[in-house]
Coordinates of C-alpha atoms and ligand atoms in Angstrom, one line a residue:
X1 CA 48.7 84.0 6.7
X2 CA 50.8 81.0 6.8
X3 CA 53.1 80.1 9.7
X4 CA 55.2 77.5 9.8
X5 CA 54.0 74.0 11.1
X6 CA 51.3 75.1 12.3
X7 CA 49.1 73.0 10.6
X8 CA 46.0 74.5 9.4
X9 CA 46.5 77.8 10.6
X10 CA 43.4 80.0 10.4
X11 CA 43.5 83.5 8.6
X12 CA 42.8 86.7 10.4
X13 CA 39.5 88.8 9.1
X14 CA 42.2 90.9 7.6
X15 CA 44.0 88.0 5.7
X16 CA 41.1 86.7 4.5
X17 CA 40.2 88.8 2.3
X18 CA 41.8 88.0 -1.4
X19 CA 41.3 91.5 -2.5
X20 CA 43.9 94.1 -0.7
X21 CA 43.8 97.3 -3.1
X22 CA 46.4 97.6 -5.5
X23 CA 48.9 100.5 -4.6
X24 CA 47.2 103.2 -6.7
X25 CA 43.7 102.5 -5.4
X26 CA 45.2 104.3 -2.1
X27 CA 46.3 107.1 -4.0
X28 CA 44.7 110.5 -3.2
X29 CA 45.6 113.9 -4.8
X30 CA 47.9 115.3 -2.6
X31 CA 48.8 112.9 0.0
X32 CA 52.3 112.5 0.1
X33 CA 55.3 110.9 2.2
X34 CA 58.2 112.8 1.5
X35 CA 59.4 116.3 2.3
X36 CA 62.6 117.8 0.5
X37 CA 64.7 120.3 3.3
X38 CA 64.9 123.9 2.0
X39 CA 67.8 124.6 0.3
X40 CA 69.7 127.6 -1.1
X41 CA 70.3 126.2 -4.6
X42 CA 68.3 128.5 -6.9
X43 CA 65.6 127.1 -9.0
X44 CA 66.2 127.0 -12.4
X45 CA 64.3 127.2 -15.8
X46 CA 62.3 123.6 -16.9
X47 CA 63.1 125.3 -20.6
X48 CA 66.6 125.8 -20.0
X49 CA 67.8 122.4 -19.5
X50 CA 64.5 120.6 -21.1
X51 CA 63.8 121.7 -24.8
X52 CA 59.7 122.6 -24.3
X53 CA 59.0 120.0 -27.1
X54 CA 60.8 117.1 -24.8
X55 CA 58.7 118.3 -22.0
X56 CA 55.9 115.7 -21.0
X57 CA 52.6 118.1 -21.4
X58 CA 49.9 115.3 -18.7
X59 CA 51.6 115.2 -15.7
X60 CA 53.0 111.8 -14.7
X61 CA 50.6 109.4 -12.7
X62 CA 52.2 108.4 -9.8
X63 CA 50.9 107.4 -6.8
X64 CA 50.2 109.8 -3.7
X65 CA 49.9 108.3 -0.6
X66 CA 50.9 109.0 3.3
X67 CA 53.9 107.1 4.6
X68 CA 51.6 105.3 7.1
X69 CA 49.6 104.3 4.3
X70 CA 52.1 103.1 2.4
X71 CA 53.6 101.6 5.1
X72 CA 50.6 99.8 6.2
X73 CA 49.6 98.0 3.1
X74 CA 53.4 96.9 2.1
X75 CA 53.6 95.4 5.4
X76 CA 50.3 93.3 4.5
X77 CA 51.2 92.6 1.7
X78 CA 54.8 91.0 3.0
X79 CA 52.2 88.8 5.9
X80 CA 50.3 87.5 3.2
X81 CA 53.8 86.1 1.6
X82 CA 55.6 82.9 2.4
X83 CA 59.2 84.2 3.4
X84 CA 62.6 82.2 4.3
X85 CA 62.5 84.4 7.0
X86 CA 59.3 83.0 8.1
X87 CA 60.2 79.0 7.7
X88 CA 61.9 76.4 6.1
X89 CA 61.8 76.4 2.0
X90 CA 63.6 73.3 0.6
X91 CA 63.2 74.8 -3.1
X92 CA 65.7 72.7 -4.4
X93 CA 67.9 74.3 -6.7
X94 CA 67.3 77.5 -5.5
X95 CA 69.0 77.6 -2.6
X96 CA 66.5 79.3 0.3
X97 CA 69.1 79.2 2.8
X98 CA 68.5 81.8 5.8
X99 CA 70.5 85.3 5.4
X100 CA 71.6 86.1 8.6
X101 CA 71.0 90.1 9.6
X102 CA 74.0 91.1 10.4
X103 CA 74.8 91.0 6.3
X104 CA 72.3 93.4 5.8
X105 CA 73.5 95.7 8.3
X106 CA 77.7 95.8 6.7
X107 CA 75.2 96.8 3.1
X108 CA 73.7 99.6 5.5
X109 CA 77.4 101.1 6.3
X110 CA 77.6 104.2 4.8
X111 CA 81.4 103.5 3.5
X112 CA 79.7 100.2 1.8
X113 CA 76.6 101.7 0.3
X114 CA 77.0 105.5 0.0
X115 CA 79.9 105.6 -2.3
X116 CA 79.6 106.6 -5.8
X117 CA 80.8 103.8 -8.6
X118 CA 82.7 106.8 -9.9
X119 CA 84.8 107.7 -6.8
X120 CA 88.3 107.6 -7.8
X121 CA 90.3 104.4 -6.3
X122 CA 92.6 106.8 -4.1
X123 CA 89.0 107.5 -2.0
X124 CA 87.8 103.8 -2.0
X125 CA 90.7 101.7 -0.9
X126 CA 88.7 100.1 1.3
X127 CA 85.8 99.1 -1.2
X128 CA 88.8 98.0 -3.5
X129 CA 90.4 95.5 -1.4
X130 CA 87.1 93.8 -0.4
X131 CA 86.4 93.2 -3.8
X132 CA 89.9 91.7 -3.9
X133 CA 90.2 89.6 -1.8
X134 CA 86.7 88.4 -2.6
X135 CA 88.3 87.6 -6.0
X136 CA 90.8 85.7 -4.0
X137 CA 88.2 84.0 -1.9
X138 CA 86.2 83.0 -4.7
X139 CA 89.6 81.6 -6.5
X140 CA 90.2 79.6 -3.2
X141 CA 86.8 77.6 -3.3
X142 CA 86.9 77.1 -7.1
X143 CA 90.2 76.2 -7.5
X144 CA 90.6 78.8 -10.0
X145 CA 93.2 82.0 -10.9
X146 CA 90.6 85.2 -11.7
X147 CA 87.4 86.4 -11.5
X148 CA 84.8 88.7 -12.8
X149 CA 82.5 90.3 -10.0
X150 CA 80.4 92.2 -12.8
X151 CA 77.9 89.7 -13.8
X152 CA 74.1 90.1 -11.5
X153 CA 73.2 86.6 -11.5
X154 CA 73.6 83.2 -12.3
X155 CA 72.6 82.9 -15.7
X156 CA 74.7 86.1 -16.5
X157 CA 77.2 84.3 -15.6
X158 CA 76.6 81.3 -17.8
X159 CA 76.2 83.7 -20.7
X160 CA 79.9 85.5 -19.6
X161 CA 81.5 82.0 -19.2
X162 CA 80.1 81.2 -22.8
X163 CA 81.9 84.4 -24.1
X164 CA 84.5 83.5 -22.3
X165 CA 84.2 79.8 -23.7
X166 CA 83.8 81.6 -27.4
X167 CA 87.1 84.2 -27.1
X168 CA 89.2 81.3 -26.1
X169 CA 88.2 79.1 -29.1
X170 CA 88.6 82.1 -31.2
X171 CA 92.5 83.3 -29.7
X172 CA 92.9 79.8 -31.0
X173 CA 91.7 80.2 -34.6
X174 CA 88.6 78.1 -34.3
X175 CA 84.9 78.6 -34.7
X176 CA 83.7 75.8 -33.0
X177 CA 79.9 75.4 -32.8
X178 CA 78.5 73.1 -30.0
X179 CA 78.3 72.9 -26.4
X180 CA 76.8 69.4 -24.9
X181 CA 74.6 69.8 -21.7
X182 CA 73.2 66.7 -19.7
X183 CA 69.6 66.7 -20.0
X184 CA 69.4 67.0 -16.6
X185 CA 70.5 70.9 -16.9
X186 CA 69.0 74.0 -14.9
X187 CA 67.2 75.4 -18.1
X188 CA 69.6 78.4 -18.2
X189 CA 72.2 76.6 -19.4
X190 CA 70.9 75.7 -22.7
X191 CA 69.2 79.4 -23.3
X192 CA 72.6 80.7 -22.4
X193 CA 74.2 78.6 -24.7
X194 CA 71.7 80.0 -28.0
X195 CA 72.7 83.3 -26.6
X196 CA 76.2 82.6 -26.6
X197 CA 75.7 81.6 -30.4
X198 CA 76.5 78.4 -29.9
X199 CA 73.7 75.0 -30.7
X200 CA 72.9 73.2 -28.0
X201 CA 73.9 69.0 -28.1
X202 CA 72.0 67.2 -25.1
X203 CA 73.9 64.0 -23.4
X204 CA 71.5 61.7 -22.2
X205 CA 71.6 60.4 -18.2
X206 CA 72.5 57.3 -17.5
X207 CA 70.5 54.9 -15.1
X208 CA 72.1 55.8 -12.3
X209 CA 71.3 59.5 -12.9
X210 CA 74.3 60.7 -14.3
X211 CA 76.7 61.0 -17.5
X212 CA 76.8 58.6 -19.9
X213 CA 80.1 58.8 -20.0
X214 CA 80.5 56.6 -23.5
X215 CA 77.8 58.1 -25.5
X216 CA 79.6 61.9 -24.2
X217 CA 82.3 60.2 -26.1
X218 CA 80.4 59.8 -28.9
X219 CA 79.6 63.2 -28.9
X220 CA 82.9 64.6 -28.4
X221 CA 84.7 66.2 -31.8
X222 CA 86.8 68.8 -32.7
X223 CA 83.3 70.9 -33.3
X224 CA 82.6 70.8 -29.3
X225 CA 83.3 74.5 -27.6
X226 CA 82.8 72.9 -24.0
X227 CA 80.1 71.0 -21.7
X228 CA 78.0 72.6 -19.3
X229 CA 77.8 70.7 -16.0
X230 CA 76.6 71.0 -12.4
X231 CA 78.0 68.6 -9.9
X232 CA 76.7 67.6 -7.6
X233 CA 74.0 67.6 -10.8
X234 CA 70.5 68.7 -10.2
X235 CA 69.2 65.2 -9.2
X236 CA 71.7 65.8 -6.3
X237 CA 74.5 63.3 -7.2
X238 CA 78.1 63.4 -7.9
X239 CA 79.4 62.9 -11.4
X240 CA 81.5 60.2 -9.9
X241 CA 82.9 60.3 -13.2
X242 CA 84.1 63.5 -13.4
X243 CA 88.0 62.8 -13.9
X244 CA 87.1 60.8 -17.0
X245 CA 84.4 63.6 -18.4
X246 CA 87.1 66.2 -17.9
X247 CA 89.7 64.3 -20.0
X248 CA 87.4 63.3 -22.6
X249 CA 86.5 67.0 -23.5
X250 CA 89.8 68.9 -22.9
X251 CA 91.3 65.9 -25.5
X252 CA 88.9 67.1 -28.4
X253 CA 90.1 70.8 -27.3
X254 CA 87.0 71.7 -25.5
X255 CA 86.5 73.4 -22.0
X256 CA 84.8 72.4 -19.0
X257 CA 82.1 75.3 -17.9
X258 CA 81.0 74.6 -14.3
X259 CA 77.3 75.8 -13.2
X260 CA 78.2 76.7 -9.6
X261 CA 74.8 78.1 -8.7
X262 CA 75.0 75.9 -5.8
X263 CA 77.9 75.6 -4.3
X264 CA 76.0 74.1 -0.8
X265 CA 77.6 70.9 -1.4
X266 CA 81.1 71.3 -2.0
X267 CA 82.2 74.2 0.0
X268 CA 85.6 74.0 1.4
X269 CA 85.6 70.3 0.4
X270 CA 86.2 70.0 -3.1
X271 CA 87.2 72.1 -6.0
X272 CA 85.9 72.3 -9.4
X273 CA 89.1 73.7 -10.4
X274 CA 90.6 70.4 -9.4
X275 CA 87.3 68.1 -11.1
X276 CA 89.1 70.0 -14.1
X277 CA 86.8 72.6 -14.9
X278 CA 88.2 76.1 -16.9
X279 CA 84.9 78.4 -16.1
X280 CA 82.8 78.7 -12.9
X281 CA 79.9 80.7 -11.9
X282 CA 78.9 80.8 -8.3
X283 CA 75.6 81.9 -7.7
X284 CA 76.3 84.4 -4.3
X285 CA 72.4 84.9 -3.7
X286 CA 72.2 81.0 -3.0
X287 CA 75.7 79.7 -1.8
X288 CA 76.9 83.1 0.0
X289 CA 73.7 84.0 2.0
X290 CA 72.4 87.0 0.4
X291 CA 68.9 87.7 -0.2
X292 CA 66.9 86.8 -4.0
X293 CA 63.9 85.4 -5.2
X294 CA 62.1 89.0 -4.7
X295 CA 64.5 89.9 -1.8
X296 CA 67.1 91.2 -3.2
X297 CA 69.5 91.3 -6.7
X298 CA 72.3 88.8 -7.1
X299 CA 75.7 87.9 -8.5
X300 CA 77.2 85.8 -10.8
X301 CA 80.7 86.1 -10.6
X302 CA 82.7 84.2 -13.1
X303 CA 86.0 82.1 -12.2
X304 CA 88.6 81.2 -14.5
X305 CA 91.9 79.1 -15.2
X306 CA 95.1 80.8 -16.2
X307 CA 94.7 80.5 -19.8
X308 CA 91.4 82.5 -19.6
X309 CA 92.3 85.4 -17.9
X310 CA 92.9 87.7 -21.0
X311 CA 89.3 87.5 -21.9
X312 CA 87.8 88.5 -18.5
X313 CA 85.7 91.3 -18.4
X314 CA 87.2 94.6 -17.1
X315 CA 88.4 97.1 -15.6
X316 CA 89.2 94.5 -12.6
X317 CA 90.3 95.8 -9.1
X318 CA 93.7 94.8 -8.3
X319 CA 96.5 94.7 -5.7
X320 CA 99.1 97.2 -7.0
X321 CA 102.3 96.0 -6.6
X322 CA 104.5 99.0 -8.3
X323 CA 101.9 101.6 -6.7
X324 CA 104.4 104.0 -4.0
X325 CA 101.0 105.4 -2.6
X326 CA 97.9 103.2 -3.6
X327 CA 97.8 99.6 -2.5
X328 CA 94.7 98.9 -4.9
X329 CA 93.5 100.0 -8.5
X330 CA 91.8 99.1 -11.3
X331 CA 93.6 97.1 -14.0
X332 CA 92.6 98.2 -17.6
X333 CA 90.3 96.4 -19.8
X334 CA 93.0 94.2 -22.6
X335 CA 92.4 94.2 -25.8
X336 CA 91.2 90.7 -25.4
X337 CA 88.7 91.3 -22.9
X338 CA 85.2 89.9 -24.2
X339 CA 84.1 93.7 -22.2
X340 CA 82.2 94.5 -19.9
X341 CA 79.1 92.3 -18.4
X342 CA 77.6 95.3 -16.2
X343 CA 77.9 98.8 -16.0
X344 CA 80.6 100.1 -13.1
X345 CA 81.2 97.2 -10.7
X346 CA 78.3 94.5 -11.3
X347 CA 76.1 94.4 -8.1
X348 CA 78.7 95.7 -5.7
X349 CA 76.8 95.8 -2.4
X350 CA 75.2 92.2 -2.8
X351 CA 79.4 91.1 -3.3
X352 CA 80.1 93.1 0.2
X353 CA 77.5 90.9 2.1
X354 CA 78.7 88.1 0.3
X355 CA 82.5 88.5 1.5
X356 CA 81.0 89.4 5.4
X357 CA 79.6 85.5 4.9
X358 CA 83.0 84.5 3.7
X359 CA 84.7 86.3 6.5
X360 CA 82.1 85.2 9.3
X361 CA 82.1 81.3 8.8
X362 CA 86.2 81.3 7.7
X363 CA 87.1 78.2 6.0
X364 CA 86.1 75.6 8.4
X365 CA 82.9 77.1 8.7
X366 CA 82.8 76.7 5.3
X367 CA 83.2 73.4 5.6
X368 CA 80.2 73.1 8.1
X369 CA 78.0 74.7 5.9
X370 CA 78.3 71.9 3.4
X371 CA 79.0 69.0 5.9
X372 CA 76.0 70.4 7.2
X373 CA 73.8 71.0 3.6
X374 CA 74.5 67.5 3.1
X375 CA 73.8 65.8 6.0
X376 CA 70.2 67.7 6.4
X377 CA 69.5 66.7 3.1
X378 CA 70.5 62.8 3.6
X379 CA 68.4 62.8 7.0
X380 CA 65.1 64.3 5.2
X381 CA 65.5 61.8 2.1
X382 CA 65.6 58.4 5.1
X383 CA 63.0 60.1 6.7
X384 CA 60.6 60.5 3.5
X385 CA 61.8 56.7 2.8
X386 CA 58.6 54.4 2.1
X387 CA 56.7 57.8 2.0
X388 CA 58.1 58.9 -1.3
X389 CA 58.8 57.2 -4.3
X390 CA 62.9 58.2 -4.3
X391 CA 63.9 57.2 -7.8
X392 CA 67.6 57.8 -7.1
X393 CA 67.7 56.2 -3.3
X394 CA 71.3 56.2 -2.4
X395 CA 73.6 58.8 -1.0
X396 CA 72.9 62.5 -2.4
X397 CA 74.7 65.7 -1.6
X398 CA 72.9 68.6 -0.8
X399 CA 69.3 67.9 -2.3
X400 CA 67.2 65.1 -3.8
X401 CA 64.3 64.2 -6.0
X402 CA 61.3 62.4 -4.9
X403 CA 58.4 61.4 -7.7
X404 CA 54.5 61.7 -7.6
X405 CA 54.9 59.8 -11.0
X406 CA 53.0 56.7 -8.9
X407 CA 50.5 58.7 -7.5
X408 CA 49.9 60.4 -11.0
X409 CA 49.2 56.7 -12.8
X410 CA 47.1 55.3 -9.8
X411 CA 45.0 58.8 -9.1
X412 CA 45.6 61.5 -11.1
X413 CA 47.8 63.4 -8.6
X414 CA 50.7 65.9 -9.6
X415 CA 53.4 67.2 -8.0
X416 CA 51.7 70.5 -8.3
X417 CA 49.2 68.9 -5.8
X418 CA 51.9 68.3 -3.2
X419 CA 53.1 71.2 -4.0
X420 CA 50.1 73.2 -2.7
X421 CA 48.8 70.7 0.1
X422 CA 52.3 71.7 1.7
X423 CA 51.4 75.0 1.6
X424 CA 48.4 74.1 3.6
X425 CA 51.0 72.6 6.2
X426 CA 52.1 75.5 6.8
X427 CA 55.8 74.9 4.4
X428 CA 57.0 76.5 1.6
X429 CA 57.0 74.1 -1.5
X430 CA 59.7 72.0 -2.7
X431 CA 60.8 73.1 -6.4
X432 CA 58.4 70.4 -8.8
X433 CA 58.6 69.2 -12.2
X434 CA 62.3 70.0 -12.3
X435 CA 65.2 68.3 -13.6
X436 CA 62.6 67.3 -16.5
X437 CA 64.1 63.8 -16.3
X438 CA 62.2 62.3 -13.5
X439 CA 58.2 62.5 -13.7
X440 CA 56.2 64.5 -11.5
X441 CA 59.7 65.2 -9.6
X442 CA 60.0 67.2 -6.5
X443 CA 63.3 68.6 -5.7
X444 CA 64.0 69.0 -1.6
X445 CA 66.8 71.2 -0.6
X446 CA 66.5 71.3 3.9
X447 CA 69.6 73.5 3.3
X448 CA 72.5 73.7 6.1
X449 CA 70.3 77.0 7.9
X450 CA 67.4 74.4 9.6
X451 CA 67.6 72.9 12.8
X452 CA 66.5 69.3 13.4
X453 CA 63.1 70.1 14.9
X454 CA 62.5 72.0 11.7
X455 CA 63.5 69.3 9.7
X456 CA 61.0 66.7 11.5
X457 CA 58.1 69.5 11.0
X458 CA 58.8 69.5 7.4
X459 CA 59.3 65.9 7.0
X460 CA 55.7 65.3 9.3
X461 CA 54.2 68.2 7.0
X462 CA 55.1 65.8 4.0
X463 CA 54.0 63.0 5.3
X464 CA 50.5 64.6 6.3
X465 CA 50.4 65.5 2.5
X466 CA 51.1 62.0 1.8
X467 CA 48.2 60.6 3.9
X468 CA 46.0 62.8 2.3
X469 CA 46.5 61.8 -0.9
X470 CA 46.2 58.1 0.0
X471 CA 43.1 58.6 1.8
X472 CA 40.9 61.2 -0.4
X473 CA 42.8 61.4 -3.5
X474 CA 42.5 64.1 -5.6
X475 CA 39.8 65.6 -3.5
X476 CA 41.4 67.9 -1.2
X477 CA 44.8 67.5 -3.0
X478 CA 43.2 69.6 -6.5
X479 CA 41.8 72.4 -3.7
X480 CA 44.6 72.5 -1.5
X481 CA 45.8 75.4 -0.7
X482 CA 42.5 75.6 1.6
X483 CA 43.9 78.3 4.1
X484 CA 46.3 81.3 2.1
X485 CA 45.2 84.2 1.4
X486 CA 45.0 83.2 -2.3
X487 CA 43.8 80.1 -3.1
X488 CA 44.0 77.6 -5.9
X489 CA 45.2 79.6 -9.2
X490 CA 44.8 78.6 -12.5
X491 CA 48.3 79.5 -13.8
X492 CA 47.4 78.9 -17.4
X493 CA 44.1 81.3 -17.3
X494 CA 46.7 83.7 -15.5
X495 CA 49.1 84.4 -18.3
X496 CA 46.2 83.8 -21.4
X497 CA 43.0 85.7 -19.7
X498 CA 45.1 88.9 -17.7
X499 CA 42.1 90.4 -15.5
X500 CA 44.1 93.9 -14.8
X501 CA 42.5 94.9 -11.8
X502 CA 43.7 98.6 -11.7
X503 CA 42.2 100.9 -14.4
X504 CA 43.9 104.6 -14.0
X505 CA 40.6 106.0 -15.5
X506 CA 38.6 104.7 -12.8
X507 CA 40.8 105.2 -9.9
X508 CA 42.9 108.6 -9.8
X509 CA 40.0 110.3 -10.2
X510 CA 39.4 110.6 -6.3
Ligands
LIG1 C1 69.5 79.2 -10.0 C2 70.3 78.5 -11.0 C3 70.8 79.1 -12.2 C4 70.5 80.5 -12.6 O1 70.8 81.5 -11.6 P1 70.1 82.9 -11.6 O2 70.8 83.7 -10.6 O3 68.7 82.6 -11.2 O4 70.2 83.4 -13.0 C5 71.6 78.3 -13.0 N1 71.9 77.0 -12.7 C6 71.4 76.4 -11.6 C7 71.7 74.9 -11.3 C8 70.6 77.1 -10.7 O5 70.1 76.5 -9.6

């Protein structure tokens, strides 16, 4: 088990053993952890309601445990893991902020989570109005006029603002077939473009990291749908040029899409809707505080300008304004609408927490958050100064890269080593070998959520890592991690060689 900064922290005989069962190894005919309260509904005929040839003739595998067994070996399993709720993880990118609790409990209410999507709107005014004036949040923040809750994640989203991008260009009677991405992109955004149907045309950084603003002009025709952009962009600086970008494209008729995964850096003090964006995701599971990366599902809800409304997905909840009775509804799907993204309401509950984050930190807590974000992530780069190679060394926003590409030349190190000798510190990694643009890059993202005395842990935990390296080179660094629960993996064996380690033959035989 891993704890954080505490150095080489020494397993327990439980935890050091790499093998705990699989699930179905603990399963014993009969065991069970459930019990259904007698009822007076009368059973009916299987044959009645299940045509006999439909009817499965082995009876279904599933595991049969005791709750206390079951119990027992998820909660080993979850002190084997590294956790945000167990320490910092400056995955950049990815945004492992903590989730405060208290967002998990408003999921909890019963009026939040135990209502049916189907409930008609007179029964869930209450449900209906958060979701409104989360839309109105979210339009706040971007600097847009509408939004979509449905999508479940970020690159849903990207693939809905592509639609989006696609009905527009249509409306206006053109069947335009290229969207330019820097080739510093999340690699979502170019998948999403092929799955939007559009080809993909990459614009080449510039040495300072961003842009290139005259070969974008180059680019630019009347065959461009739009650019994809992040900004602050995934080396963690500001497309200082933004203004320009944004005129370039909307005077060859294209439109701005804005990747808002991360909106850590901006919050509550600038708008992409004022950069002169049309589209904008926001990634809620990173800037909003809810749970992902195996804790939870997301959302991707989509923002747009004026002239995209039509094409939103639908139904929408709305504020009725001609309503004598109901102060919200739904509003029907136009005829323009691209449809829908998700089935009822897109990942409802994950919007509620969402809007209790909105609500708790207001907008000057809003503010903090990225004041904050930013300022962690400017104090961690100084402090890994002279440490690190920091190819872009001058004011970031909310993350930055630092490069092993020395260490690779001069000893055969990767960031995949520094990577795992964190883990033996006791840290979660740092995302590595992302954007593609900077060799052997690892991405740091502190986030807003970690005190100082964290922040100097992590920053001593990289600079033990560092150390290492210099004095025993690849030696510990190609067996480190030295103290998990699993060790060193070989990912590439992993996906080509699959050991399966449960065989339902040998084991439900018991
Ligand atoms: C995480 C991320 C995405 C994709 O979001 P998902 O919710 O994982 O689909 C897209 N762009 C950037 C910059 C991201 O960090």
């Amino acid at each position: 088990m891993i704890s954080p900064g505490a150095g080489k922290a020494s397993s327990s005989p439980l935890m050091g053993n790499d093998s705990e069962p699989t699930i179905f190894e603990y399963s014993h005919r009969g065991r069970k952890s459930w019990s259904f309260a007698d009822t007076d509904i009368p059973d009916i005929e299987l044959d009645s309601i299940i045509p006999p040839q439909y009817q499965r003739q082995e009876p279904l595998e599933l595991v049969e445990m005791s709750e206390r067994d079951i119990v027992a070996h998820f909660t080993r399993l979850s002190q084997r893991n590294y956790a945000v709720d167990v320490g910092a993880y400056p995955l950049g990118s990815c945004t492992m902020k903590y989730n405060p609790k208290i967002f998990d409990y408003i999921a909890t209410l019963a009026g939040v989570s135990a209502v049916h999507p189907a409930t008609p709107a007179s029964s869930i005014q209450g449900w209906l109005e958060l979701m409104v004036n989360f839309e109105t949040s979210l339009c706040e923040i971007t600097g847009m006029a509408a939004a979509t809750l449905q999508p479940a994640a970020g690159a849903a989203g990207e693939m809905t603002g592509l639609l989006l991008m696609r009905a527009w260009h249509n409306h206006m009677g053109q069947n335009r077939k290229k969207v330019l991405i820097p080739d510093s992109a999340h690699g979502t955004n170019p998948a999403s473009v092929r799955l939007g149907g559009y080809e993909v045309v990459t614009v080449p950084s510039n040495s300072k990291g961003l842009v290139d603003l005259e070969v974008l002009k180059d680019l630019l025709d009347e065959d461009v749908a739009g650019i994809m952009l992040t900004n602050p962009n995934t080396l963690g600086l500001y497309e200082e040029e933004i203004a320009q970008i944004a005129k370039a494209v909307h005077e060859v008729g294209g439109l701005l899409y804005y990747d808002g995964a991360n909106l850590n850096a901006i919050l509550g003090v600038i708008r992409p809707g004022d950069m002169g964006f049309d589209i904008v995701h926001v990634n809620v599971h990173k800037t909003f505080a809810t749970p992902h990366g195996g804790g939870g599902p997301g959302a991707g809800p989509v923002a747009v300008s004026e002239k995209l409304i039509p094409f939103l997905p639908g139904p929408r909840p709305v504020r009725l304004e001609n309503d004598s009775v109901l102060k919200f509804g739904w509003q029907q799907m136009p005829s323009t609408s691209i449809g829908r993204l998700h089935s009822w309401h897109g990942n409802a509950v994950v919007i509620a927490r969402a809007y209790g984050y909105l609500l708790a930190n207001g907008a000057e807590g809003l503010r903090k958050v990225a004041n904050t974000a930013v300022l962690n992530a400017n104090w961690l780069r100084h402090r890994l100064r002279g440490i690190y190679e920091i190819p872009f060394d001058r004011p970031n926003m909310h993350e930055f890269i630092a490069s092993i590409g020395k260490e690779k030349r001069k000893a055969g190190l990767h960031a995949m080593d520094v990577a795992k000798m964190l883990l033996e510190q006791g840290f979660h990694a740092p995302t590595i070998n992302f954007p593609l643009i900077v060799e052997e890059a690892l991405m740091i993202e502190p986030t807003e959520t970690e005190s100082p005395q964290t922040l100097e842990q992590l920053a001593q935990a990289f600079e033990q890592v560092a150390k290492q390296m210099q004095d025993s080179g690849t030696e510990i660094a190609h067996q480190a991690p030295r103290n998990t629960p699993v060790r060193r993996l070989d990912e590439a064996r992993a996906a080509r060689k699959l050991i399966q380690t449960w065989d339902a033959n040998q084991t439900l035989q018991n």
